[in-house]
Tab-separated table of C-alpha atoms and ligand atoms in Angstrom:
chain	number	residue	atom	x	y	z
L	1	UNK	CA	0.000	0.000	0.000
L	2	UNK	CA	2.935	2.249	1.035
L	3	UNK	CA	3.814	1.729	-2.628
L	4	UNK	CA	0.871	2.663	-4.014
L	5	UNK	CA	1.000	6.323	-2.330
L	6	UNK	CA	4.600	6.982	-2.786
L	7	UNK	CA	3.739	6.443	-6.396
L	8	UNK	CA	1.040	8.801	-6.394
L	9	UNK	CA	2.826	11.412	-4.453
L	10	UNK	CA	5.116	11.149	-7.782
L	11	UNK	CA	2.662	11.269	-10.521
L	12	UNK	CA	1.286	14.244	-8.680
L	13	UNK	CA	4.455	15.930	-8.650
L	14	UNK	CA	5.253	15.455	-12.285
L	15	UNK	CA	1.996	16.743	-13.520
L	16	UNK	CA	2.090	19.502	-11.278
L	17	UNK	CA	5.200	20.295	-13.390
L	18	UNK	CA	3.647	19.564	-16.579
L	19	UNK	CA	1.052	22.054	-15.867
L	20	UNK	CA	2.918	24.440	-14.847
L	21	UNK	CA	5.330	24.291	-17.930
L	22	UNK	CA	2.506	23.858	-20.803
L	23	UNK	CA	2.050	26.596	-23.038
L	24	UNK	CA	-0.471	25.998	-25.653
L	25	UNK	CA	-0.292	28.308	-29.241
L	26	UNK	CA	-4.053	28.153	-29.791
L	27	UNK	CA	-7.524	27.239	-28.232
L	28	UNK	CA	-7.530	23.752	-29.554
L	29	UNK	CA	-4.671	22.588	-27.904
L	30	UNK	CA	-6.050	24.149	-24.561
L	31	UNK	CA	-8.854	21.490	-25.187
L	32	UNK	CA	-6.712	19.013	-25.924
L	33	UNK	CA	-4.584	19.476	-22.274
L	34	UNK	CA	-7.837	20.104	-20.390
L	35	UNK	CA	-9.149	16.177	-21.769
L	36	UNK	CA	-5.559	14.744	-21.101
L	37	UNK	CA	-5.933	15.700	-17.411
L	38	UNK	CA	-9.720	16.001	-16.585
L	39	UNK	CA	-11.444	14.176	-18.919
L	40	UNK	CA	-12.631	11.011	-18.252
L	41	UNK	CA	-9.566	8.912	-19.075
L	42	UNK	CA	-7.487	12.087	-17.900
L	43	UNK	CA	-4.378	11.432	-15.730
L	44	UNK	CA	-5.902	13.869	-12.503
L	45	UNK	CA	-9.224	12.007	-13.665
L	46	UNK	CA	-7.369	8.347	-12.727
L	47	UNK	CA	-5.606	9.431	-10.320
L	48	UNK	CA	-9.136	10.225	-7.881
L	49	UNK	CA	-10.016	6.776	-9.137
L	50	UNK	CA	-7.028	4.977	-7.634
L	51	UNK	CA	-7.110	7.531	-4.287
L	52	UNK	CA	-10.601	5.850	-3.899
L	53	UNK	CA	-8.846	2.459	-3.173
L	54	UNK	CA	-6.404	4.012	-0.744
L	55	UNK	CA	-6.275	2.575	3.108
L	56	UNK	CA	-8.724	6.237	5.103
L	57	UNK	CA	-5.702	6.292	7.237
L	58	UNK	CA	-3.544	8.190	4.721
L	59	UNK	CA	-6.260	9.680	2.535
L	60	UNK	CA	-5.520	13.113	4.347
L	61	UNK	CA	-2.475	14.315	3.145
L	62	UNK	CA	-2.926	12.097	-0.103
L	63	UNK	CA	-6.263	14.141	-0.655
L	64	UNK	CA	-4.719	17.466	-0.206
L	65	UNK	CA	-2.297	17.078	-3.037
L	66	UNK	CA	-4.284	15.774	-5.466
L	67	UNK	CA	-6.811	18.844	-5.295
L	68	UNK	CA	-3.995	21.005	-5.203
L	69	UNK	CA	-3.507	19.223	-8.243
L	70	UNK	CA	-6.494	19.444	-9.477
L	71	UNK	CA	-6.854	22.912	-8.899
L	72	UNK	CA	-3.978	24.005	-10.356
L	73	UNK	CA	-4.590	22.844	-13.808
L	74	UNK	CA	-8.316	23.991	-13.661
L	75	UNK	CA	-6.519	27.877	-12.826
L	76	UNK	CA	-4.009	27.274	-16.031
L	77	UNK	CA	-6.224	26.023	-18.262
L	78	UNK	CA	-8.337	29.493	-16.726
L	79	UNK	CA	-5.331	31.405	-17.330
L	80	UNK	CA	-4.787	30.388	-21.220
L	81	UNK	CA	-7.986	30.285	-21.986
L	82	UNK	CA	-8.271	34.254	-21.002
L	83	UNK	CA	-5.350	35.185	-23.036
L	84	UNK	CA	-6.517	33.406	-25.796
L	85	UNK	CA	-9.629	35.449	-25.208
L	86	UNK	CA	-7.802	38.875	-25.345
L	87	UNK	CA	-5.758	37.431	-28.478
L	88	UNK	CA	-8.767	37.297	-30.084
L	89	UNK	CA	-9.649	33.843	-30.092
L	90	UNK	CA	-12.750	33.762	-28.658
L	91	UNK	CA	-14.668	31.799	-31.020
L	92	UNK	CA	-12.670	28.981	-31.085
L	93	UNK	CA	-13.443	28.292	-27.971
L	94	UNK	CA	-15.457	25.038	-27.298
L	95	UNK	CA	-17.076	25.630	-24.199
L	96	UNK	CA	-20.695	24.833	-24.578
L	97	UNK	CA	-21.822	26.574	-21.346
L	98	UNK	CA	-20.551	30.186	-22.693
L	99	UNK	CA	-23.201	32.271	-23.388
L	100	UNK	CA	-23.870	33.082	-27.042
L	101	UNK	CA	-23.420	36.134	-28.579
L	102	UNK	CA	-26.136	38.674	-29.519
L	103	UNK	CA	-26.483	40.164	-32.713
L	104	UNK	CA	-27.551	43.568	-32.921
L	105	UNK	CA	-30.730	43.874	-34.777
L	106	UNK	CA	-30.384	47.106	-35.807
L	107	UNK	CA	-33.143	49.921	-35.683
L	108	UNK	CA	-34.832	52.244	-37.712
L	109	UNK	CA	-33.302	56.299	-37.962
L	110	UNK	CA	-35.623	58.343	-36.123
L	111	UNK	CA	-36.598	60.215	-39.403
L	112	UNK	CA	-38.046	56.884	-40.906
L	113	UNK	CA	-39.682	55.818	-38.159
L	114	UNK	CA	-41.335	59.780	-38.192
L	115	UNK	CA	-41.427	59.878	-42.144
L	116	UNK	CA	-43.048	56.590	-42.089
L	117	UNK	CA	-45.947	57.334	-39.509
L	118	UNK	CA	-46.788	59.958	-40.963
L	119	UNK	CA	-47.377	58.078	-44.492
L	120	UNK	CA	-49.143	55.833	-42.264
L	121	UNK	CA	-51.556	58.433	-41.077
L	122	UNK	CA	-52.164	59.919	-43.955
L	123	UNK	CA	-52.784	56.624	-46.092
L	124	UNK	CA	-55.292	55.888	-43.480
L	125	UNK	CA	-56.717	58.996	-45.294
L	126	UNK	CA	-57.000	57.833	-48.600
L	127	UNK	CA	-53.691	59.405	-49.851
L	128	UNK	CA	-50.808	57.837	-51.655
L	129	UNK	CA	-46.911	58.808	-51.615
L	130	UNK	CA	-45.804	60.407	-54.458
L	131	UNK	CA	-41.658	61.578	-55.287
L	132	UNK	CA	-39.839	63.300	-57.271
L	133	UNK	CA	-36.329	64.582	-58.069
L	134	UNK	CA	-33.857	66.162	-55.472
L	135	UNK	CA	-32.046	68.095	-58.456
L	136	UNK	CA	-34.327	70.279	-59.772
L	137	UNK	CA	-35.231	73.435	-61.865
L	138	UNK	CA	-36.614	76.742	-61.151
L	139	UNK	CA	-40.178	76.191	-62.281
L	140	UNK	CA	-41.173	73.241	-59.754
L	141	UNK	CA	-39.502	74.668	-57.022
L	142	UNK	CA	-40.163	78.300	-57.483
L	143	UNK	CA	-42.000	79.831	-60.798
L	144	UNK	CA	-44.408	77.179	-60.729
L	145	UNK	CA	-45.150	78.028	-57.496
L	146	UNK	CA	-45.850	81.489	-57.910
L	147	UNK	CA	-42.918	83.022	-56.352
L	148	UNK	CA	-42.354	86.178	-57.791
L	149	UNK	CA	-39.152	86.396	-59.995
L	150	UNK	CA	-37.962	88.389	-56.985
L	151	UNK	CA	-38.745	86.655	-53.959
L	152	UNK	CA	-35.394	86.515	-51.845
L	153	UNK	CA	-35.824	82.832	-51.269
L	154	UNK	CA	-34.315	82.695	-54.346
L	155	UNK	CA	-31.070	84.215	-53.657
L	156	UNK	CA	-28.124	82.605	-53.337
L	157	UNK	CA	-28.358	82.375	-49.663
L	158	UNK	CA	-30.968	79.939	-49.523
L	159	UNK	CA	-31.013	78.049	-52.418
L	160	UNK	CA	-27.778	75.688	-53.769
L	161	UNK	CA	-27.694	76.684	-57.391
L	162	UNK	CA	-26.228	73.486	-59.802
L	163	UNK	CA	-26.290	75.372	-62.778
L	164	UNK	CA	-27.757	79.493	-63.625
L	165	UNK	CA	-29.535	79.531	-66.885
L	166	UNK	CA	-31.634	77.623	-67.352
L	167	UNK	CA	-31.313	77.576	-63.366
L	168	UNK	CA	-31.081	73.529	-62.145
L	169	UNK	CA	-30.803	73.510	-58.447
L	170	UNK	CA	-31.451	71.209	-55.191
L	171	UNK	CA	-34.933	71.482	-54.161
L	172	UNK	CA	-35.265	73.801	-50.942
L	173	UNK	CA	-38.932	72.201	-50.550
L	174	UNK	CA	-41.109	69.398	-51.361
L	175	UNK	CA	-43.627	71.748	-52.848
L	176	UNK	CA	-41.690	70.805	-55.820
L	177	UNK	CA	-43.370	67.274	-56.085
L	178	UNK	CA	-46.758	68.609	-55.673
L	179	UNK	CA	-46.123	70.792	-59.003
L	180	UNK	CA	-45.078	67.941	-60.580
L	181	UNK	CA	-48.114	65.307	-59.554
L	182	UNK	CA	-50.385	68.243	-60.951
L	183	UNK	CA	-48.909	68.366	-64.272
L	184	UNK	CA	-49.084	64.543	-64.973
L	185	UNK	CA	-52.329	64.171	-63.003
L	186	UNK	CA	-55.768	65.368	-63.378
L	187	UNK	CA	-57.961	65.462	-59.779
L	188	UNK	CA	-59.323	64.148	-57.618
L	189	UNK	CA	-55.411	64.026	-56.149
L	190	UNK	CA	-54.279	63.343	-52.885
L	191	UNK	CA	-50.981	63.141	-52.422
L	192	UNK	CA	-48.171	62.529	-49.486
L	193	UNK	CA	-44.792	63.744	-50.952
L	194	UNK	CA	-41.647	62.857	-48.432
L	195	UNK	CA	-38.603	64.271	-49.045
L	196	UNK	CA	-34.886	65.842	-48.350
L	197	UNK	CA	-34.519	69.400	-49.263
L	198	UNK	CA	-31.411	71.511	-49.096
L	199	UNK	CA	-30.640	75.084	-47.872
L	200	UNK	CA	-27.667	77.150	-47.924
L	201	UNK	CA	-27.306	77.239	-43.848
L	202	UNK	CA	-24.797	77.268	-41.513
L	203	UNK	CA	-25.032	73.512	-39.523
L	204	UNK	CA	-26.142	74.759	-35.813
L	205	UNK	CA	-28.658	72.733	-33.513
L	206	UNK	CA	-31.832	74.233	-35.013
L	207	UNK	CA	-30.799	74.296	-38.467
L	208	UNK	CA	-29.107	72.307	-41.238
L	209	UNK	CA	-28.094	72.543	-44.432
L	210	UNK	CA	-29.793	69.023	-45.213
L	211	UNK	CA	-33.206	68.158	-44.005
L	212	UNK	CA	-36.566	66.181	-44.577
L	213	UNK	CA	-39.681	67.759	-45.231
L	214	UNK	CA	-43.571	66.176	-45.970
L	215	UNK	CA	-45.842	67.734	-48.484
L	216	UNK	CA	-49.619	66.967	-48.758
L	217	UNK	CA	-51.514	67.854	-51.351
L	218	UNK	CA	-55.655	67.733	-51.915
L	219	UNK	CA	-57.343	68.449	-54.968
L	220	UNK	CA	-61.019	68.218	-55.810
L	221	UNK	CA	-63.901	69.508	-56.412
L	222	UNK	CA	-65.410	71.672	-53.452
L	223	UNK	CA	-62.040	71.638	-51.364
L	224	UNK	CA	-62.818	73.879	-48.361
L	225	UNK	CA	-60.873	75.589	-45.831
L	226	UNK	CA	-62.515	73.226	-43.180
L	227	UNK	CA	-61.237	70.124	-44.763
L	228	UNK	CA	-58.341	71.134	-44.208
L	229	UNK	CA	-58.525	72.019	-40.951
L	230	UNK	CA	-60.083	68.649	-40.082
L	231	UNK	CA	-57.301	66.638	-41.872
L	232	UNK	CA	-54.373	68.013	-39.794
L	233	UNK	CA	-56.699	68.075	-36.701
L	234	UNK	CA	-56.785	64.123	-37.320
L	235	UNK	CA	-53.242	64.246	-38.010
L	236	UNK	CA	-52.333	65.866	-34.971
L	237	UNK	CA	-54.420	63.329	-32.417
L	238	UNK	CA	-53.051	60.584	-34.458
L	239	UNK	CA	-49.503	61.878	-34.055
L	240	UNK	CA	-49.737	63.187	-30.355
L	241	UNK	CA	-52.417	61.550	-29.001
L	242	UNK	CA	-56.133	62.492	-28.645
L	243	UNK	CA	-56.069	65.711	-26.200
L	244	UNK	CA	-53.440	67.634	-28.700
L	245	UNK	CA	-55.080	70.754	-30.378
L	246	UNK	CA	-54.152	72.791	-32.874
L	247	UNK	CA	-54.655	76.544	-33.821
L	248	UNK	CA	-53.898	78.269	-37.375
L	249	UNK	CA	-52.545	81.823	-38.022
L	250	UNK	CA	-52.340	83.589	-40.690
L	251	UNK	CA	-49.419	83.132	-42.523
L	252	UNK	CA	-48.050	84.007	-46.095
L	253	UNK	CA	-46.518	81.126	-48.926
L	254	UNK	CA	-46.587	82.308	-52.392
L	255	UNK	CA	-48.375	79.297	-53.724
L	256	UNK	CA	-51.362	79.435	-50.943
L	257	UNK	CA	-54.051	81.874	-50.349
L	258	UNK	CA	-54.992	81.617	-48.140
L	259	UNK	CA	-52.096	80.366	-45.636
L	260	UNK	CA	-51.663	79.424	-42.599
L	261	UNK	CA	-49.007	78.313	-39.728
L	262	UNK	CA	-50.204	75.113	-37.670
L	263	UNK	CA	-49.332	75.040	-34.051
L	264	UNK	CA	-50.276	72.247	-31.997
L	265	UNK	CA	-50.551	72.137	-28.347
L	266	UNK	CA	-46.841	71.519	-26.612
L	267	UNK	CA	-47.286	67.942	-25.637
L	268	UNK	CA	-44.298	68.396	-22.966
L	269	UNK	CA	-46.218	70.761	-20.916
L	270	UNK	CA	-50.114	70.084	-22.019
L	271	UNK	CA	-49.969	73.605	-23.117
L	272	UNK	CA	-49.522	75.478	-19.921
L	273	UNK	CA	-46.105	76.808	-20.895
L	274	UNK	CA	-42.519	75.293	-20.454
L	275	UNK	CA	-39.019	75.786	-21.572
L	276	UNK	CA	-39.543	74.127	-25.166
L	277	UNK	CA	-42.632	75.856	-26.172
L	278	UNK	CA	-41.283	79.061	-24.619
L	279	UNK	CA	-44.044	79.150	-22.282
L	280	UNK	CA	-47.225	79.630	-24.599
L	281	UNK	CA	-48.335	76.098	-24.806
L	282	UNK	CA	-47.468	76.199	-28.549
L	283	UNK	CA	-45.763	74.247	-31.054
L	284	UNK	CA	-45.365	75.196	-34.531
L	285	UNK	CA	-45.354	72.371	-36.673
L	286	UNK	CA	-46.238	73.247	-40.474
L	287	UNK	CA	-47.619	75.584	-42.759
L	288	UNK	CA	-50.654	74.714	-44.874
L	289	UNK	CA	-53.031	76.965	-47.259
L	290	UNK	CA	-55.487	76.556	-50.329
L	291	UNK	CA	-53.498	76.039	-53.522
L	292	UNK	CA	-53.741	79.720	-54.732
L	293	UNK	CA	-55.546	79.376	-58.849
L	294	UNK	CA	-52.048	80.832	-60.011
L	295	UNK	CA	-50.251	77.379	-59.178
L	296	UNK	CA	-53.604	75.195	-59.812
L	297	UNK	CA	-53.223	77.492	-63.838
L	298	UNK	CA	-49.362	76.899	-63.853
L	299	UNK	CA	-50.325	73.106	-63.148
L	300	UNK	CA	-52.622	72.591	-65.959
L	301	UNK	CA	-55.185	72.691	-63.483
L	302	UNK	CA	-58.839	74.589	-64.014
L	303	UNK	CA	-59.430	76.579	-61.301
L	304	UNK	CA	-62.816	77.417	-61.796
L	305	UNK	CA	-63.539	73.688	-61.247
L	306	UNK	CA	-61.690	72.654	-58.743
L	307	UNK	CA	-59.635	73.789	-55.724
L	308	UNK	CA	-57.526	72.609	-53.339
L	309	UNK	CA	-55.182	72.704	-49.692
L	310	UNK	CA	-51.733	71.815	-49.490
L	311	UNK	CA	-49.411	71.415	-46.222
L	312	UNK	CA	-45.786	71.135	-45.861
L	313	UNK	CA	-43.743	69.936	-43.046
L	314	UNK	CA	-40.250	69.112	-41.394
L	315	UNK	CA	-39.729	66.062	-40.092
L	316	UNK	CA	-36.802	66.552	-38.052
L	317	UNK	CA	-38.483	69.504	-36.517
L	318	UNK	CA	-41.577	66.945	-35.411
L	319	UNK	CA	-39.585	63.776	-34.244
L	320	UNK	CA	-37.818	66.323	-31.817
L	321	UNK	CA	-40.865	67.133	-30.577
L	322	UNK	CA	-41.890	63.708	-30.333
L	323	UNK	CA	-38.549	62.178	-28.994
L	324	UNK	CA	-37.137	65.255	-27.168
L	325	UNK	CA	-33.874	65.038	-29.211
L	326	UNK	CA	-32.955	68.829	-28.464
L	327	UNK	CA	-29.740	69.123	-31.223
L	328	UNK	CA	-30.638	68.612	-35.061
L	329	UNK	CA	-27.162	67.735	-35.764
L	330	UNK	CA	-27.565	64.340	-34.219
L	331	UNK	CA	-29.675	63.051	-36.773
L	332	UNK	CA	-26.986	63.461	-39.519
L	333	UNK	CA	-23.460	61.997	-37.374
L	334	UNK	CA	-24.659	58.462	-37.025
L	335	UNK	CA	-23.789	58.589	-33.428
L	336	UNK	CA	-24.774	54.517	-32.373
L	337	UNK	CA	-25.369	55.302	-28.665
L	338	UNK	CA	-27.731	57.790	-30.605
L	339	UNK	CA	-29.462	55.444	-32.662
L	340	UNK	CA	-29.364	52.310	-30.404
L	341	UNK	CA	-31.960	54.308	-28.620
L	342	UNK	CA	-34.542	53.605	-31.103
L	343	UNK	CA	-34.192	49.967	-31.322
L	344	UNK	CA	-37.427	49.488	-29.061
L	345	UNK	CA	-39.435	51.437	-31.887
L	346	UNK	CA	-40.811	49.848	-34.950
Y	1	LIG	N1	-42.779	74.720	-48.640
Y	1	LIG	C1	-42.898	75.362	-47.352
Y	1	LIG	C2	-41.529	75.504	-46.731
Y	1	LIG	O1	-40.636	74.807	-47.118
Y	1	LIG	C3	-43.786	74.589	-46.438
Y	1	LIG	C4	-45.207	74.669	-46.881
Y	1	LIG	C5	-46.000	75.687	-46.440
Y	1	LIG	C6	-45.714	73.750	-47.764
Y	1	LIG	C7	-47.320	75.781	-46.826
Y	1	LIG	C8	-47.045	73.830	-48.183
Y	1	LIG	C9	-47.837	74.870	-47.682
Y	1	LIG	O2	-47.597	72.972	-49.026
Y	1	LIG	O3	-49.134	74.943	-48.101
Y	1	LIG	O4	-41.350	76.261	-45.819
């Protein structure tokens, strides 16, 4: 028996050493160690097999050194698995108990997910989307629309010119697409026209040179004022929930008449007054109008027969609103602990 344990005491000894000399170049060969000494047939594995057949009398000390043993291979094969793990090698790794890895999903940019509830509202509505080109010349964006030859929205400072005559340019509105739906369409036309429109503006927190604006467009006959006033009423409870309100006041576009501004009621506050509605319990969030006959003639159009409203808004301007993102330039610098933060919105 004395044999047996002076034996052991040996084996013990030399794979202590073995342990603590291996080195292993990649994961596999970690595995391969880790079997050689705990796996079943493993030589730590054997050796609590034979200890079981050992006299209790000199278990004690025997015991002691084996789980030494035992624990000091466990702590290498730790230790090179970790390194392997900063190295890189983590996949490799054939550990069926390590949790998997998660791929992201991905989420939509706020602007979609605004750009494409609004479509969704105004579908509901009977309308349908309608595009058209971001390069564009002066009559859809400007003539068309019966902006006087000179209105100073043509200058320089607002619009990015392309070419001067014939003037091709990058649309500073969506009213463009309206124009265009006229010319190829004859009414009833109701139209949703989303969008990215340029301006000539220096990049701050409320403004940017790039942006994304919705048009809506309504021609029939017997078009009132109040339909319009209903529509973007629904709109608004649809978009900010049942108790928002809107007023109108009187505003000037040269292609409406008459026009209006659109606040709704500052859903941060309820409308009794706070920092982001500047305490009046007012939002502004788009200007609207009845096509004025000038565009409705430019259009091919007869405006004896038929009339019209038309809104226009920017969507960056509304999913701040709705997602209290206070800086515009977030929604152009792909920031991903900005976006991750609409993963939970479809
Ligand atoms: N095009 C206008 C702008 O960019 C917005 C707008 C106002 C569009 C009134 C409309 C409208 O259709 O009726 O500021």
């Amino acid at each position: 028996m004395k044999e047996i344990v002076v034996n052991m005491i040996d084996k013990i000894e030399s794979l202590l050493k073995e342990a603590s000399e291996f080195s292993a170049k990649n994961t596999g060969e970690i595995e391969e160690f880790r079997i050689r000494m705990l796996g079943k047939k493993g030589s730590v594995t054997l050796l609590f097999d034979e200890f079981k057949t050992i006299p209790a009398e000199q278990k004690k000390e025997l015991g002691q050194k084996i789980n030494a043993l035992k624990n000091a291979v466990q702590q290498k094969i730790g230790e090179l698995r970790n390194s392997a793990l900063s190295d890189g090698d983590i996949e490799k790794i054939e550990d069926p108990t390590r949790p998997g890895t998660n791929d992201p999903i991905g989420s939509r940019h706020p602007i979609s997910l605004v750009r494409n509830e609004i479509i969704d509202i105004f579908t509901r509505l009977g309308y349908t989307v309608a595009d058209g080109p971001e390069i564009e010349d002066d009559w859809h964006v400007f003539s068309a629309l019966n902006f006087p030859p000179e209105h100073p929205a043509r200058d320089m400072q607002d619009t990015f010119f392309i070419e001067k005559n014939p003037d091709i340019l990058l649309r500073t509105h969506t009213s463009s697409i309206q124009v265009r739906v006229m010319e190829n369409q004859q009414p009833p036309i109701r139209v949703i026209c989303p969008g990215r429109v340029f301006r000539n503006e220096a990049i701050s927190a409320r403004a940017h040179c790039i942006f994304h604006q919705v048009e809506g467009l309504y021609i029939d006959e017997n078009v009132t004022f109040a339909d319009l006033k209903q529509s973007i009423l629904y709109f608004a409870k649809e978009l900010f929930g049942e108790d928002a309100a809107i007023r109108l006041r009187p505003s000037y576009f040269p292609f409406t008449e008459p026009s209006a501004e659109v606040d709704i009621s500052c859903n941060l506050c309820s409308g009794k007054g706070c920092a982001v509605c500047k305490g009046s319990g007012w939002l502004e969030i788009m200007g609207c109008g009845m096509v004025d006959t000038n565009v409705l003639e430019s259009c091919g159009i007869d405006s004896n027969k038929y009339s019209g409203f038309a809104f226009g808004m920017g969507i960056e301007r509304i999913s701040m609103l709705k997602f209290g993102v206070k800086d515009l330039r977030l929604y152009f610098e792909n920031d991903l602990r900005f976006l991750r933060q609409f993963e939970s919105v479809i």
